[in-house]
Short mmCIF file of C-alpha atoms in Angstrom, two decimals:
data_model
loop_
_atom_site.label_atom_id
_atom_site.label_comp_id
_atom_site.label_asym_id
_atom_site.label_seq_id
_atom_site.Cartn_x
_atom_site.Cartn_y
_atom_site.Cartn_z
CA MET A 1 2.62 -19.09 -25.11
CA LYS A 2 6.02 -17.33 -24.76
CA LYS A 3 6.26 -13.65 -23.58
CA GLN A 4 9.14 -11.14 -23.24
CA LEU A 5 9.87 -9.08 -20.12
CA ILE A 6 11.64 -5.82 -21.38
CA LEU A 7 13.38 -3.56 -19.16
CA GLU A 8 14.13 0.25 -19.66
CA ASP A 9 17.60 -0.53 -19.28
CA GLY A 10 17.63 -2.91 -22.18
CA THR A 11 17.58 -6.05 -20.31
CA THR A 12 15.09 -8.62 -21.99
CA PHE A 13 14.00 -11.88 -20.41
CA VAL A 14 11.82 -14.73 -22.06
CA GLY A 15 9.33 -16.54 -20.34
CA GLN A 16 5.97 -18.22 -20.23
CA GLY A 17 2.69 -15.97 -20.39
CA PHE A 18 -0.23 -16.86 -18.25
CA GLY A 19 -3.13 -14.82 -16.85
CA SER A 20 -4.38 -12.06 -19.54
CA ASP A 21 -2.59 -12.39 -23.15
CA LYS A 22 -2.69 -8.45 -23.28
CA ASP A 23 0.28 -6.30 -23.24
CA THR A 24 1.42 -3.92 -20.17
CA ILE A 25 3.51 -1.57 -19.28
CA GLY A 26 4.39 -0.45 -15.90
CA GLU A 27 7.02 0.19 -12.92
CA ILE A 28 8.68 -3.04 -12.01
CA VAL A 29 9.07 -3.46 -8.30
CA PHE A 30 9.58 -6.83 -6.42
CA THR A 31 7.64 -7.92 -2.87
CA THR A 32 9.60 -10.50 -0.85
CA GLY A 33 6.82 -11.95 1.11
CA MET A 34 6.50 -15.78 1.07
CA THR A 35 2.63 -15.73 1.10
CA GLY A 36 -0.01 -13.47 0.74
CA TYR A 37 -0.02 -13.10 -3.08
CA GLN A 38 -3.84 -12.82 -3.29
CA GLU A 39 -3.60 -9.78 -0.81
CA VAL A 40 -0.81 -8.18 -2.78
CA LEU A 41 -2.59 -8.62 -6.34
CA SER A 42 -5.63 -6.60 -4.97
CA ASP A 43 -3.70 -4.18 -2.73
CA PRO A 44 -4.58 -0.99 -4.47
CA SER A 45 -0.94 0.75 -3.38
CA TYR A 46 0.19 -1.21 -6.30
CA CYS A 47 -1.58 0.88 -8.79
CA GLY A 48 0.31 0.90 -12.24
CA GLN A 49 3.10 -1.46 -11.42
CA ILE A 50 4.26 -4.72 -12.28
CA VAL A 51 5.02 -6.82 -9.18
CA THR A 52 7.70 -9.22 -8.87
CA PHE A 53 7.85 -12.13 -6.16
CA THR A 54 10.99 -12.82 -4.87
CA TYR A 55 9.67 -16.12 -3.54
CA PRO A 56 9.93 -19.06 -6.26
CA LEU A 57 6.49 -20.67 -5.90
CA ILE A 58 3.67 -18.58 -6.26
CA GLY A 59 -0.20 -19.87 -6.47
CA ASN A 60 0.22 -22.97 -4.27
CA TYR A 61 -2.93 -22.28 -2.15
CA GLY A 62 -5.16 -20.68 -5.00
CA ILE A 63 -7.08 -17.92 -4.66
CA ASN A 64 -10.20 -17.87 -2.20
CA ARG A 65 -12.98 -15.21 -1.51
CA ASP A 66 -11.90 -14.12 1.91
CA ASP A 67 -8.54 -12.43 1.18
CA PHE A 68 -8.93 -9.55 -1.31
CA GLU A 69 -8.03 -6.24 -0.17
CA THR A 70 -10.25 -4.84 -2.80
CA ILE A 71 -12.73 -5.61 -5.55
CA HIS A 72 -11.04 -4.13 -8.41
CA PRO A 73 -7.25 -5.00 -8.40
CA ALA A 74 -5.31 -2.01 -10.16
CA VAL A 75 -1.79 -3.80 -10.55
CA LYS A 76 -0.25 -3.74 -14.19
CA GLY A 77 1.11 -7.11 -14.43
CA LEU A 78 3.01 -10.34 -12.46
CA ILE A 79 6.24 -11.83 -12.70
CA VAL A 80 6.97 -15.13 -10.99
CA LYS A 81 9.54 -17.57 -11.48
CA GLU A 82 7.05 -20.63 -11.35
CA ALA A 83 3.47 -20.26 -11.22
CA ALA A 84 1.57 -23.17 -9.51
CA SER A 85 -1.24 -24.64 -11.81
CA ASP A 86 -2.74 -27.27 -9.45
CA PRO A 87 -3.00 -25.53 -6.02
CA SER A 88 -4.10 -27.28 -2.78
CA ASN A 89 -5.84 -25.57 -0.07
CA PHE A 90 -9.42 -26.19 1.43
CA ARG A 91 -10.23 -22.54 0.55
CA SER A 92 -9.28 -22.60 -2.77
CA GLN A 93 -11.83 -21.60 -5.07
CA MET A 94 -9.36 -20.97 -8.20
CA THR A 95 -6.40 -21.08 -9.90
CA LEU A 96 -4.05 -17.98 -9.86
CA ASP A 97 -4.31 -18.21 -13.72
CA ALA A 98 -8.00 -18.00 -13.80
CA TYR A 99 -8.20 -14.92 -11.43
CA LEU A 100 -5.84 -13.18 -13.65
CA LYS A 101 -7.73 -14.06 -16.55
CA MET A 102 -11.10 -13.15 -15.06
CA LYS A 103 -9.37 -9.36 -13.92
CA SER A 104 -7.45 -9.16 -17.35
CA ILE A 105 -4.10 -8.96 -15.51
CA PRO A 106 -0.96 -10.49 -17.59
CA ALA A 107 2.14 -12.16 -16.29
CA ILE A 108 4.90 -14.03 -16.89
CA ALA A 109 6.67 -17.44 -15.18
CA GLY A 110 9.67 -19.03 -15.90
CA ILE A 111 11.78 -15.43 -15.29
CA ASP A 112 15.04 -15.87 -13.05
CA THR A 113 13.49 -13.53 -10.55
CA ARG A 114 16.39 -13.19 -8.41
CA LYS A 115 18.47 -11.80 -11.13
CA LEU A 116 15.77 -9.40 -12.25
CA THR A 117 15.65 -8.29 -8.15
CA ARG A 118 19.51 -7.62 -8.10
CA ILE A 119 18.91 -5.47 -11.19
CA ILE A 120 15.93 -3.18 -9.37
CA ARG A 121 18.38 -3.23 -5.99
CA GLN A 122 21.38 -2.01 -8.17
CA HIS A 123 19.71 0.66 -10.77
CA GLY A 124 16.66 1.29 -8.50
CA THR A 125 13.09 0.90 -9.72
CA LEU A 126 12.70 0.51 -14.07
CA LYS A 127 9.91 0.80 -16.24
CA GLY A 128 8.99 -2.57 -17.85
CA ALA A 129 6.71 -4.12 -20.15
CA ILE A 130 5.21 -7.84 -20.61
CA VAL A 131 4.81 -8.19 -24.46
CA SER A 132 4.38 -10.77 -27.02
CA MET A 133 7.39 -12.37 -28.79
CA GLU A 134 6.49 -10.41 -31.88
CA GLU A 135 7.24 -7.12 -30.21
CA ASP A 136 10.23 -5.35 -31.56
CA ALA A 137 12.52 -5.38 -28.30
CA GLU A 138 15.05 -2.52 -29.48
CA ALA A 139 11.63 -0.35 -30.41
CA MET A 140 10.06 -1.16 -26.75
CA ILE A 141 13.35 0.06 -25.16
CA HIS A 142 12.75 3.28 -26.51
CA ARG A 143 9.26 3.56 -25.96
CA LEU A 144 9.71 2.70 -22.30
CA GLN A 145 12.47 5.00 -21.85
CA ALA A 146 10.30 7.87 -23.58
CA THR A 147 7.43 6.54 -21.28
CA VAL A 148 6.00 9.23 -18.69
CA LEU A 149 3.95 6.74 -16.07
CA PRO A 150 0.71 8.22 -14.84
CA LYS A 151 0.52 10.58 -11.72
CA ASP A 152 -2.91 9.94 -11.17
CA GLN A 153 -2.82 6.57 -9.09
CA VAL A 154 -4.69 7.94 -6.30
CA ASP A 155 -7.61 9.05 -8.49
CA GLN A 156 -7.91 5.78 -10.07
CA VAL A 157 -8.19 4.17 -6.85
CA SER A 158 -9.92 5.83 -4.35
CA THR A 159 -13.96 6.08 -3.95
CA LYS A 160 -15.92 8.28 -6.24
CA SER A 161 -18.46 8.81 -3.46
CA ALA A 162 -18.44 8.65 0.26
CA TYR A 163 -20.32 5.65 1.71
CA PRO A 164 -21.24 4.59 5.48
CA SER A 165 -19.78 1.23 7.26
CA PRO A 166 -21.90 1.40 10.15
CA GLY A 167 -21.12 1.01 13.89
CA ARG A 168 -21.90 1.55 17.69
CA GLY A 169 -18.98 3.28 18.41
CA TYR A 170 -16.52 6.02 17.76
CA ARG A 171 -17.11 8.09 14.29
CA VAL A 172 -14.01 7.72 12.14
CA VAL A 173 -13.94 9.64 8.73
CA LEU A 174 -12.05 7.28 6.59
CA MET A 175 -9.98 9.20 3.60
CA ASP A 176 -9.63 6.85 0.91
CA PHE A 177 -6.27 7.01 -0.91
CA GLY A 178 -6.54 3.64 -1.94
CA MET A 179 -7.73 1.92 1.07
CA LYS A 180 -7.04 -1.79 1.87
CA HIS A 181 -9.90 -3.67 3.15
CA GLY A 182 -7.67 -4.72 6.08
CA ILE A 183 -7.86 -0.89 7.30
CA LEU A 184 -11.69 -1.06 7.36
CA ARG A 185 -11.93 -4.49 8.91
CA GLU A 186 -9.95 -3.52 11.87
CA LEU A 187 -11.83 -0.62 12.47
CA ASN A 188 -14.90 -2.40 12.11
CA LYS A 189 -13.97 -4.90 14.57
CA ARG A 190 -13.59 -1.98 17.17
CA ASP A 191 -17.40 -1.11 16.46
CA CYS A 192 -16.24 2.15 14.77
CA ASP A 193 -18.71 3.66 12.81
CA VAL A 194 -16.79 4.48 9.53
CA ILE A 195 -17.50 7.03 6.95
CA VAL A 196 -15.27 6.30 3.91
CA VAL A 197 -14.71 9.66 1.76
CA PRO A 198 -12.85 10.37 -1.53
CA HIS A 199 -9.36 11.53 -1.36
CA ASP A 200 -10.37 15.06 -2.59
CA THR A 201 -12.85 15.81 -0.06
CA LYS A 202 -12.52 18.82 1.71
CA ALA A 203 -11.77 19.61 5.38
CA GLU A 204 -15.24 21.43 6.07
CA GLU A 205 -16.90 18.72 4.65
CA ILE A 206 -15.06 16.13 6.65
CA LEU A 207 -16.01 17.82 10.02
CA GLN A 208 -19.37 18.06 8.92
CA PHE A 209 -19.51 14.42 9.59
CA ASN A 210 -18.70 15.38 13.38
CA PRO A 211 -16.07 12.71 13.53
CA ASP A 212 -14.28 11.53 16.73
CA GLY A 213 -11.18 10.85 14.56
CA ILE A 214 -9.93 10.68 11.15
CA MET A 215 -7.77 8.07 9.16
CA LEU A 216 -5.40 8.49 6.26
CA THR A 217 -5.22 5.13 4.34
CA ASN A 218 -2.65 3.86 2.32
CA GLY A 219 -2.34 4.36 -1.38
CA PRO A 220 -0.33 4.43 -4.39
CA GLY A 221 2.29 6.66 -5.88
CA ASN A 222 4.05 10.04 -4.89
CA PRO A 223 2.51 11.87 -1.58
CA LYS A 224 3.07 15.19 -3.53
CA ASP A 225 1.03 14.09 -6.52
CA VAL A 226 -2.00 15.07 -4.41
CA PRO A 227 -1.30 18.30 -3.00
CA HIS A 228 -5.11 19.24 -2.26
CA ALA A 229 -4.69 16.21 0.25
CA VAL A 230 -1.89 17.69 2.33
CA GLU A 231 -3.71 20.75 2.38
CA THR A 232 -6.63 19.05 3.64
CA VAL A 233 -4.71 17.00 6.45
CA ARG A 234 -3.03 20.25 7.55
CA GLU A 235 -6.54 22.18 7.95
CA LEU A 236 -7.62 18.80 10.03
CA ILE A 237 -4.47 18.56 12.28
CA GLY A 238 -5.63 19.85 15.87
CA LYS A 239 -9.35 19.39 15.12
CA VAL A 240 -9.74 15.71 15.96
CA PRO A 241 -7.42 12.73 16.60
CA ILE A 242 -5.69 11.43 13.38
CA PHE A 243 -4.35 8.18 12.51
CA GLY A 244 -2.10 8.14 9.15
CA ILE A 245 -0.74 4.54 7.54
CA CYS A 246 1.74 4.51 4.59
CA LEU A 247 0.73 7.20 2.21
CA GLY A 248 -1.38 8.65 4.76
CA HIS A 249 2.02 8.76 6.85
CA GLN A 250 3.72 10.46 4.42
CA LEU A 251 0.72 13.12 3.77
CA PHE A 252 0.59 13.66 7.38
CA ALA A 253 4.10 14.59 7.39
CA LEU A 254 4.15 16.98 4.40
CA ALA A 255 1.33 18.83 6.00
CA SER A 256 3.07 18.94 9.38
CA GLY A 257 6.13 20.84 7.40
CA ALA A 258 8.34 17.67 6.82
CA ASP A 259 9.29 16.61 3.26
CA THR A 260 9.44 13.12 1.57
CA PHE A 261 11.75 11.52 -0.95
CA LYS A 262 11.55 8.37 -3.38
CA LEU A 263 13.30 5.14 -2.12
CA LYS A 264 15.52 3.70 -4.57
CA PHE A 265 13.68 0.42 -4.76
CA GLY A 266 11.05 0.54 -2.05
CA HIS A 267 9.88 -1.66 0.77
CA ARG A 268 7.57 -4.41 0.15
CA GLY A 269 7.04 -7.37 1.72
CA SER A 270 6.09 -9.03 5.07
CA ASN A 271 9.11 -9.22 7.20
CA HIS A 272 10.59 -5.98 7.46
CA PRO A 273 11.60 -5.23 11.17
CA VAL A 274 10.64 -1.78 12.61
CA LYS A 275 11.96 -0.58 15.79
CA ASP A 276 9.66 1.68 18.31
CA LEU A 277 11.79 3.87 19.71
CA GLU A 278 9.60 4.76 22.92
CA THR A 279 9.47 0.97 23.78
CA GLY A 280 12.65 -0.34 22.18
CA LYS A 281 11.19 -3.26 21.13
CA THR A 282 11.13 -4.44 17.37
CA ALA A 283 8.15 -5.59 15.36
CA LEU A 284 7.89 -7.44 12.22
CA THR A 285 5.95 -5.86 9.50
CA SER A 286 4.11 -5.73 6.41
CA GLN A 287 5.32 -2.76 3.92
CA ASN A 288 4.42 -1.48 0.79
CA HIS A 289 5.97 1.62 -0.35
CA GLY A 290 8.24 3.44 -2.89
CA TYR A 291 8.29 6.75 -0.78
CA ALA A 292 9.85 7.55 2.73
CA VAL A 293 9.78 10.83 4.86
CA CYS A 294 13.42 12.50 5.11
CA GLU A 295 14.61 12.08 8.71
CA ASP A 296 16.58 15.65 8.74
CA SER A 297 13.29 17.55 7.26
CA VAL A 298 11.37 16.22 10.59
CA ALA A 299 13.60 19.01 12.53
CA GLY A 300 11.79 22.46 13.33
CA THR A 301 8.52 20.72 13.07
CA ASP A 302 5.81 19.86 15.69
CA LEU A 303 6.59 16.18 14.70
CA LYS A 304 8.72 13.46 16.60
CA VAL A 305 10.20 10.37 14.76
CA THR A 306 8.50 7.26 16.76
CA HIS A 307 9.67 4.31 14.55
CA ILE A 308 12.52 3.28 12.14
CA ALA A 309 13.01 0.89 10.11
CA LEU A 310 16.21 -1.59 10.95
CA ASN A 311 17.11 -2.41 7.68
CA ASP A 312 18.37 1.32 6.33
CA GLY A 313 17.17 3.62 9.05
CA THR A 314 14.37 5.22 7.31
CA VAL A 315 11.32 6.65 9.39
CA GLU A 316 8.38 4.62 10.03
CA GLY A 317 6.56 6.47 12.53
CA LEU A 318 5.70 9.84 13.56
CA ALA A 319 3.75 11.70 16.31
CA HIS A 320 2.61 15.20 16.59
CA LYS A 321 4.10 17.08 19.85
CA ARG A 322 0.87 19.20 20.57
CA TYR A 323 -2.01 17.26 18.98
CA PRO A 324 -3.33 13.80 19.13
CA ALA A 325 -2.36 12.56 15.49
CA PHE A 326 0.24 9.85 14.68
CA SER A 327 1.18 7.74 11.70
CA VAL A 328 3.45 4.56 10.81
CA GLN A 329 4.68 3.93 7.33
CA TYR A 330 4.30 0.35 7.75
CA HIS A 331 0.73 -1.71 7.73
CA PRO A 332 -0.24 -2.47 10.81
CA GLU A 333 -3.29 -4.29 9.61
CA ALA A 334 -1.09 -6.80 8.09
CA SER A 335 -2.87 -8.19 5.10
CA PRO A 336 -0.62 -10.05 4.40
CA GLY A 337 1.96 -10.22 7.05
CA PRO A 338 2.34 -10.30 10.52
CA GLU A 339 0.04 -8.51 13.02
CA ASP A 340 2.80 -7.43 15.62
CA ASP A 341 1.75 -3.73 16.08
CA ASN A 342 -2.21 -4.16 15.50
CA GLN A 343 -2.14 -2.43 18.74
CA LEU A 344 -2.11 0.66 17.06
CA PHE A 345 -5.69 0.60 16.41
CA ASP A 346 -6.49 0.55 20.03
CA ARG A 347 -4.09 3.33 20.76
CA PHE A 348 -6.64 5.06 17.69
CA ILE A 349 -9.58 4.18 20.14
CA SER A 350 -7.83 5.24 23.31
CA MET A 351 -6.92 8.55 21.58
CA MET A 352 -10.51 9.37 20.32
CA LYS A 353 -11.78 8.18 24.03
CA HIS A 354 -9.38 10.34 25.68
CA ASN A 355 -10.25 13.57 23.36
CA ALA A 356 -13.83 12.74 23.77
CA GLY A 357 -13.55 12.93 27.43
CA LYS A 358 -16.21 10.38 28.20
CA GLU A 359 -17.19 6.85 26.73
CA LEU A 360 -19.43 6.65 24.32
CA GLN A 361 -22.74 5.28 25.19
CA HIS A 362 -23.15 1.84 23.14
CA ALA A 363 -26.86 1.10 22.17
#
């Protein structure tokens, strides 16, 4: 069945609908990875967004049971040039189309994704809709222009109650702002005793768990839409070691007195070069964010910039000058993408070990 992709600037594409047949509205963004579509679709940081894949063929290795980043995807829709209908991979258990139908995610294929990406790069992210051919395009354009997108994305994807992911090692309280399972997986791999808590958990309650460290996870939306989290992080800095990733990085910056801003079209993909200013080395990283830390705002705080993006010079890493706390804008756990900086989790472990002053006795 044919469907329309309508943008708020008046641009309209006609393509082939697949996945769910429902209509959808969201923020149109693009990601540049050649692979990893399953992880992208299940990444909670895409909550409220319609994702465009710049790579022309998506779905060719199917969907498997192991590569999900959350159980319940929050993405609003999918746009591709071509959707593979006959995947070939020994792990494949269903087609992309079947998965999208199962999770009620609408999608459209046959779109000139290069043209769409150029529009987004020129004008910035745009609101858009995937709708049936019966929908009046002019009326939808006016509706999109008047639509105010939700600001409660973190609340939508964060856990509603605390739960443990037991280990015998250091205790980490993980503040879930829209956690990718890859982050939890890396902590579990290092035998951490993880307690996952909701985004609105108070600092006092977090400290009652007697953590050796605190992880601030990735998540969707504007960090300024969760001011309670900024206040909580501010109260936690200096109490125990902190490691922030993506949204967690931005919250760490705001809590330390720095500022954030919205990028024109964001960084999304698995091939973004980032330079470590301390070592001079460059790593290829996986990224998914629409906001960044304002570098000028870091001056005058207790933070220092540790990493920068080589594509546009934006801040990609911060460290506290006085306390054991650091953050990165990119995803060291990858999923999908390169694992060049996976050692940052080991750095977090070392920080907790040093702060404790002794090694934990493993049972």
